[in-house]
Amino acid sequence: AIDRRSTSTITTTDMAKARLRGGTIRQIAHAAFDRERRELEAWVAPAFVRQESLFARTVGAQNAAVITCAHAGEISMAGAGAGGEVTAAAILGDIL
């Protein structure tokens, strides 16, 4: 039930326009809970991110997450997330 769009429609022109605006395009998963309406908004789609953001600096097989908390503010995490070696290491870790 989560709205999702692929990066397959992103063109080199889209990327060039993003660079001119000082950023890039990344596939982003977003979720936010509205306490008043008691609703979860969630989507996965290509989105513009500023060049200085954690998401723009995350490349290749890396993943990044930013969690915003009412009392703790923003908590950021980044690290290996996909790719042959990383996946193999995760599977072996799970087996062990």
Coordinates of N, CA, C and O in Angstrom, one line a residue:
A1 N 0.8 -1.2 0.0 CA 0.0 0.0 0.0 C 0.9 1.3 0.0 O 0.3 2.3 0.1
I2 N 2.2 1.1 -0.1 CA 3.1 2.3 -0.2 C 3.3 2.7 -1.6 O 3.6 1.9 -2.5
D3 N 3.1 4.0 -1.8 CA 3.3 4.6 -3.1 C 4.8 4.5 -3.5 O 5.6 4.8 -2.7
R4 N 5.1 4.0 -4.7 CA 6.4 3.8 -5.1 C 6.6 4.1 -6.6 O 5.8 3.8 -7.4
R5 N 7.8 4.8 -6.8 CA 8.1 5.1 -8.2 C 9.6 4.7 -8.4 O 10.4 4.8 -7.5
S6 N 9.9 4.3 -9.6 CA 11.2 3.8 -9.9 C 12.1 4.9 -10.5 O 11.6 5.9 -10.9
T7 N 13.4 4.7 -10.4 CA 14.4 5.7 -11.0 C 14.5 5.5 -12.5 O 15.2 6.2 -13.1
S8 N 13.8 4.5 -13.0 CA 14.0 4.2 -14.4 C 13.6 5.3 -15.4 O 14.0 5.4 -16.5
T9 N 12.8 6.2 -14.9 CA 12.3 7.4 -15.7 C 13.3 8.6 -15.6 O 13.1 9.6 -16.3
I10 N 14.3 8.5 -14.7 CA 15.2 9.6 -14.5 C 16.2 9.6 -15.7 O 16.8 8.6 -16.0
T11 N 16.4 10.8 -16.3 CA 17.2 10.9 -17.5 C 18.5 11.7 -17.1 O 18.6 12.3 -16.1
T12 N 19.5 11.7 -18.0 CA 20.7 12.4 -17.8 C 20.4 13.9 -17.8 O 21.0 14.7 -17.1
T13 N 19.3 14.4 -18.5 CA 18.9 15.8 -18.4 C 18.4 16.1 -17.0 O 18.7 17.1 -16.4
D14 N 17.6 15.2 -16.4 CA 17.1 15.4 -15.0 C 18.3 15.5 -14.1 O 18.3 16.4 -13.2
M15 N 19.3 14.7 -14.2 CA 20.5 14.7 -13.4 C 21.3 16.0 -13.5 O 21.7 16.6 -12.6
A16 N 21.4 16.5 -14.8 CA 22.1 17.7 -15.1 C 21.3 18.9 -14.5 O 22.0 19.8 -13.9
K17 N 20.0 18.9 -14.5 CA 19.2 20.0 -13.9 C 19.4 20.0 -12.4 O 19.5 21.0 -11.8
A18 N 19.4 18.8 -11.8 CA 19.6 18.7 -10.4 C 21.0 19.2 -10.0 O 21.1 20.0 -9.0
R19 N 22.0 19.0 -10.7 CA 23.4 19.5 -10.5 C 23.4 21.0 -10.5 O 24.0 21.7 -9.7
L20 N 22.7 21.6 -11.5 CA 22.6 23.0 -11.6 C 21.9 23.7 -10.4 O 22.2 24.8 -10.1
R21 N 21.0 22.9 -9.8 CA 20.3 23.4 -8.6 C 21.1 23.1 -7.3 O 20.7 23.4 -6.2
G22 N 22.3 22.5 -7.5 CA 23.2 22.3 -6.3 C 22.9 21.0 -5.6 O 23.1 20.8 -4.4
G23 N 22.4 20.0 -6.4 CA 22.2 18.7 -5.7 C 22.2 17.5 -6.7 O 22.9 17.6 -7.8
T24 N 21.5 16.5 -6.4 CA 21.4 15.3 -7.2 C 20.1 14.6 -7.0 O 19.3 15.1 -6.2
I25 N 19.9 13.5 -7.6 CA 18.6 12.8 -7.4 C 19.0 11.4 -6.8 O 19.9 10.7 -7.3
R26 N 18.3 11.0 -5.8 CA 18.5 9.7 -5.1 C 17.2 9.1 -4.9 O 16.1 9.7 -4.8
Q27 N 17.2 7.7 -4.9 CA 16.0 7.0 -4.5 C 15.8 7.1 -3.0 O 16.7 6.7 -2.3
I28 N 14.7 7.6 -2.6 CA 14.5 7.9 -1.2 C 13.2 7.1 -0.7 O 12.2 7.1 -1.4
A29 N 13.3 6.5 0.5 CA 12.2 6.0 1.1 C 11.8 6.9 2.3 O 12.7 7.3 3.1
H30 N 10.6 7.3 2.4 CA 10.2 8.3 3.4 C 9.0 7.7 4.2 O 8.1 7.1 3.6
A31 N 9.0 7.9 5.5 CA 7.8 7.6 6.3 C 7.7 8.6 7.4 O 8.7 9.1 8.0
A32 N 6.5 9.1 7.6 CA 6.2 10.1 8.7 C 4.8 9.8 9.3 O 3.9 9.5 8.5
F33 N 4.8 9.8 10.6 CA 3.5 9.5 11.3 C 2.9 10.8 11.8 O 3.5 11.6 12.4
D34 N 1.6 11.1 11.3 CA 0.9 12.3 11.8 C 0.1 11.9 13.0 O -0.9 11.1 12.9
R35 N 0.5 12.4 14.2 CA -0.1 12.0 15.4 C -1.6 12.5 15.5 O -2.4 11.8 16.0
E36 N -1.8 13.7 15.0 CA -3.2 14.2 15.1 C -4.2 13.4 14.3 O -5.3 13.1 14.8
R37 N -3.8 13.0 13.1 CA -4.7 12.3 12.2 C -4.5 10.8 12.4 O -5.3 10.0 11.8
R38 N -3.5 10.4 13.1 CA -3.1 9.0 13.4 C -3.0 8.2 12.1 O -3.5 7.2 11.8
E39 N -2.2 8.8 11.2 CA -2.0 8.3 9.8 C -0.5 8.2 9.5 O 0.3 9.1 9.9
L40 N -0.1 7.2 8.9 CA 1.3 7.0 8.4 C 1.4 7.4 6.9 O 0.6 6.8 6.1
E41 N 2.2 8.3 6.6 CA 2.5 8.6 5.2 C 3.8 7.9 4.8 O 4.8 8.1 5.5
A42 N 3.8 7.2 3.7 CA 5.0 6.5 3.3 C 5.1 6.4 1.8 O 4.1 6.3 1.1
W43 N 6.3 6.6 1.3 CA 6.5 6.5 -0.2 C 8.0 6.2 -0.5 O 8.8 6.4 0.4
V44 N 8.2 5.7 -1.6 CA 9.6 5.5 -2.1 C 9.6 6.0 -3.6 O 8.8 5.7 -4.4
A45 N 10.5 6.9 -3.8 CA 10.6 7.6 -5.1 C 11.9 8.3 -5.3 O 12.6 8.7 -4.3
P46 N 12.2 8.6 -6.6 CA 13.4 9.5 -6.8 C 13.1 10.9 -6.3 O 12.0 11.4 -6.4
A47 N 14.1 11.5 -5.6 CA 13.8 12.8 -5.1 C 15.1 13.7 -5.2 O 16.2 13.1 -5.1
F48 N 15.0 15.0 -5.3 CA 16.1 15.9 -5.3 C 16.6 16.0 -3.9 O 15.9 16.2 -3.0
V49 N 18.0 15.9 -3.8 CA 18.6 16.2 -2.5 C 19.8 17.1 -2.7 O 20.4 17.1 -3.7
R50 N 20.0 18.0 -1.7 CA 21.0 19.0 -1.8 C 22.4 18.3 -1.7 O 22.5 17.2 -1.1
Q51 N 23.4 18.8 -2.4 CA 24.7 18.2 -2.5 C 25.4 17.9 -1.2 O 26.1 17.0 -1.0
E52 N 25.1 18.8 -0.2 CA 25.7 18.7 1.1 C 25.0 17.7 2.0 O 25.4 17.4 3.1
S53 N 23.9 17.1 1.6 CA 23.1 16.2 2.4 C 23.8 14.9 2.5 O 24.6 14.5 1.6
L54 N 23.5 14.1 3.5 CA 24.0 12.8 3.7 C 23.6 11.9 2.6 O 24.4 11.1 2.1
F55 N 22.4 12.1 2.0 CA 21.9 11.2 0.9 C 22.7 11.5 -0.4 O 23.0 10.5 -1.1
A56 N 23.1 12.7 -0.6 CA 23.9 13.0 -1.8 C 25.3 12.4 -1.7 O 25.9 12.0 -2.7
R57 N 25.9 12.4 -0.5 CA 27.2 11.9 -0.3 C 27.3 10.3 -0.2 O 28.3 9.7 -0.2
T58 N 26.1 9.7 -0.2 CA 26.0 8.2 -0.1 C 26.0 7.7 -1.5 O 25.1 8.0 -2.3
V59 N 27.0 6.9 -1.9 CA 27.2 6.5 -3.3 C 27.4 5.0 -3.3 O 27.7 4.3 -2.3
G60 N 27.2 4.4 -4.5 CA 27.5 3.0 -4.7 C 26.6 2.1 -3.8 O 25.4 2.3 -3.8
A61 N 27.3 1.2 -3.1 CA 26.5 0.2 -2.4 C 26.2 0.7 -1.0 O 25.8 -0.1 -0.1
Q62 N 26.3 2.0 -0.7 CA 26.0 2.5 0.6 C 24.5 2.8 0.8 O 23.8 3.1 -0.2
N63 N 24.0 2.8 2.0 CA 22.7 3.2 2.4 C 22.8 4.3 3.4 O 23.8 4.3 4.2
A64 N 21.8 5.1 3.6 CA 21.8 6.1 4.6 C 20.4 6.2 5.2 O 19.4 6.0 4.5
A65 N 20.3 6.6 6.4 CA 19.0 6.8 7.1 C 19.1 8.0 8.0 O 20.1 8.2 8.7
V66 N 18.0 8.8 8.0 CA 17.9 9.9 8.9 C 16.6 9.8 9.6 O 15.5 9.7 9.0
I67 N 16.7 9.7 11.0 CA 15.5 9.5 11.8 C 15.3 10.8 12.6 O 16.2 11.2 13.3
T68 N 14.1 11.4 12.5 CA 13.9 12.6 13.2 C 13.0 12.3 14.4 O 11.9 11.8 14.3
C69 N 13.5 12.6 15.6 CA 12.7 12.3 16.9 C 12.3 13.6 17.5 O 13.0 14.6 17.5
A70 N 11.2 13.6 18.2 CA 10.7 14.7 18.9 C 11.7 15.3 20.0 O 11.9 16.5 20.1
H71 N 12.4 14.4 20.7 CA 13.2 14.8 21.8 C 14.7 14.7 21.5 O 15.5 15.4 22.1
A72 N 15.1 13.8 20.5 CA 16.5 13.6 20.2 C 16.9 14.4 19.0 O 18.1 14.4 18.7
G73 N 16.0 15.0 18.2 CA 16.4 15.6 17.0 C 16.7 14.6 15.9 O 16.0 13.6 15.8
E74 N 17.7 15.0 15.0 CA 18.0 14.1 13.9 C 19.1 13.1 14.3 O 20.1 13.5 14.8
I75 N 18.9 11.8 13.9 CA 19.8 10.8 14.1 C 20.2 10.3 12.7 O 19.2 9.8 12.0
S76 N 21.4 10.3 12.3 CA 21.8 9.9 11.0 C 22.7 8.6 11.1 O 23.5 8.5 12.0
M77 N 22.5 7.7 10.1 CA 23.3 6.5 10.0 C 23.6 6.3 8.5 O 22.8 6.6 7.6
A78 N 24.8 5.8 8.2 CA 25.2 5.5 6.9 C 26.2 4.3 6.9 O 27.0 4.2 7.9
G79 N 26.2 3.5 5.9 CA 27.1 2.4 5.8 C 26.8 1.5 4.6 O 25.9 1.8 3.9
A80 N 27.5 0.4 4.6 CA 27.4 -0.5 3.5 C 26.0 -1.1 3.6 O 25.4 -1.4 4.6
G81 N 25.3 -1.2 2.4 CA 24.0 -1.7 2.4 C 23.6 -2.7 1.3 O 22.8 -3.6 1.5
A82 N 24.3 -2.7 0.2 CA 24.0 -3.6 -0.9 C 25.2 -3.9 -1.7 O 26.3 -3.2 -1.6
G83 N 25.1 -4.9 -2.5 CA 26.3 -5.3 -3.3 C 26.7 -6.7 -2.9 O 26.4 -7.2 -1.8
G84 N 27.5 -7.4 -3.7 CA 27.9 -8.7 -3.5 C 28.6 -9.0 -2.2 O 28.2 -9.9 -1.4
E85 N 29.7 -8.3 -2.0 CA 30.5 -8.5 -0.8 C 29.7 -8.2 0.5 O 29.8 -9.0 1.5
V86 N 29.0 -7.1 0.5 CA 28.3 -6.7 1.7 C 27.2 -7.7 2.0 O 26.9 -8.2 3.1
T87 N 26.4 -8.2 0.9 CA 25.4 -9.1 1.1 C 25.9 -10.5 1.6 O 25.4 -11.1 2.5
A88 N 27.1 -10.9 1.0 CA 27.7 -12.1 1.4 C 28.1 -12.1 2.9 O 27.9 -13.0 3.7
A89 N 28.7 -11.0 3.3 CA 29.1 -10.8 4.7 C 27.9 -10.9 5.6 O 27.9 -11.5 6.7
A90 N 26.8 -10.2 5.2 CA 25.6 -10.2 6.1 C 25.0 -11.6 6.2 O 24.6 -12.1 7.3
I91 N 25.0 -12.4 5.1 CA 24.4 -13.7 5.1 C 25.3 -14.6 6.0 O 24.8 -15.4 6.9
L92 N 26.6 -14.5 5.9 CA 27.5 -15.3 6.7 C 27.4 -15.0 8.2 O 27.4 -15.8 9.0
G93 N 27.2 -13.7 8.5 CA 27.0 -13.2 9.8 C 25.7 -13.8 10.4 O 25.7 -14.2 11.6
D94 N 24.7 -13.8 9.6 CA 23.4 -14.4 10.0 C 23.5 -15.9 10.3 O 23.0 -16.4 11.3
I95 N 24.3 -16.6 9.4 CA 24.4 -18.0 9.6 C 25.2 -18.3 10.9 O 24.9 -19.2 11.6
L96 N 26.3 -17.6 11.1 CA 27.1 -17.8 12.3 C 26.3 -17.5 13.5 O 26.4 -18.1 14.5

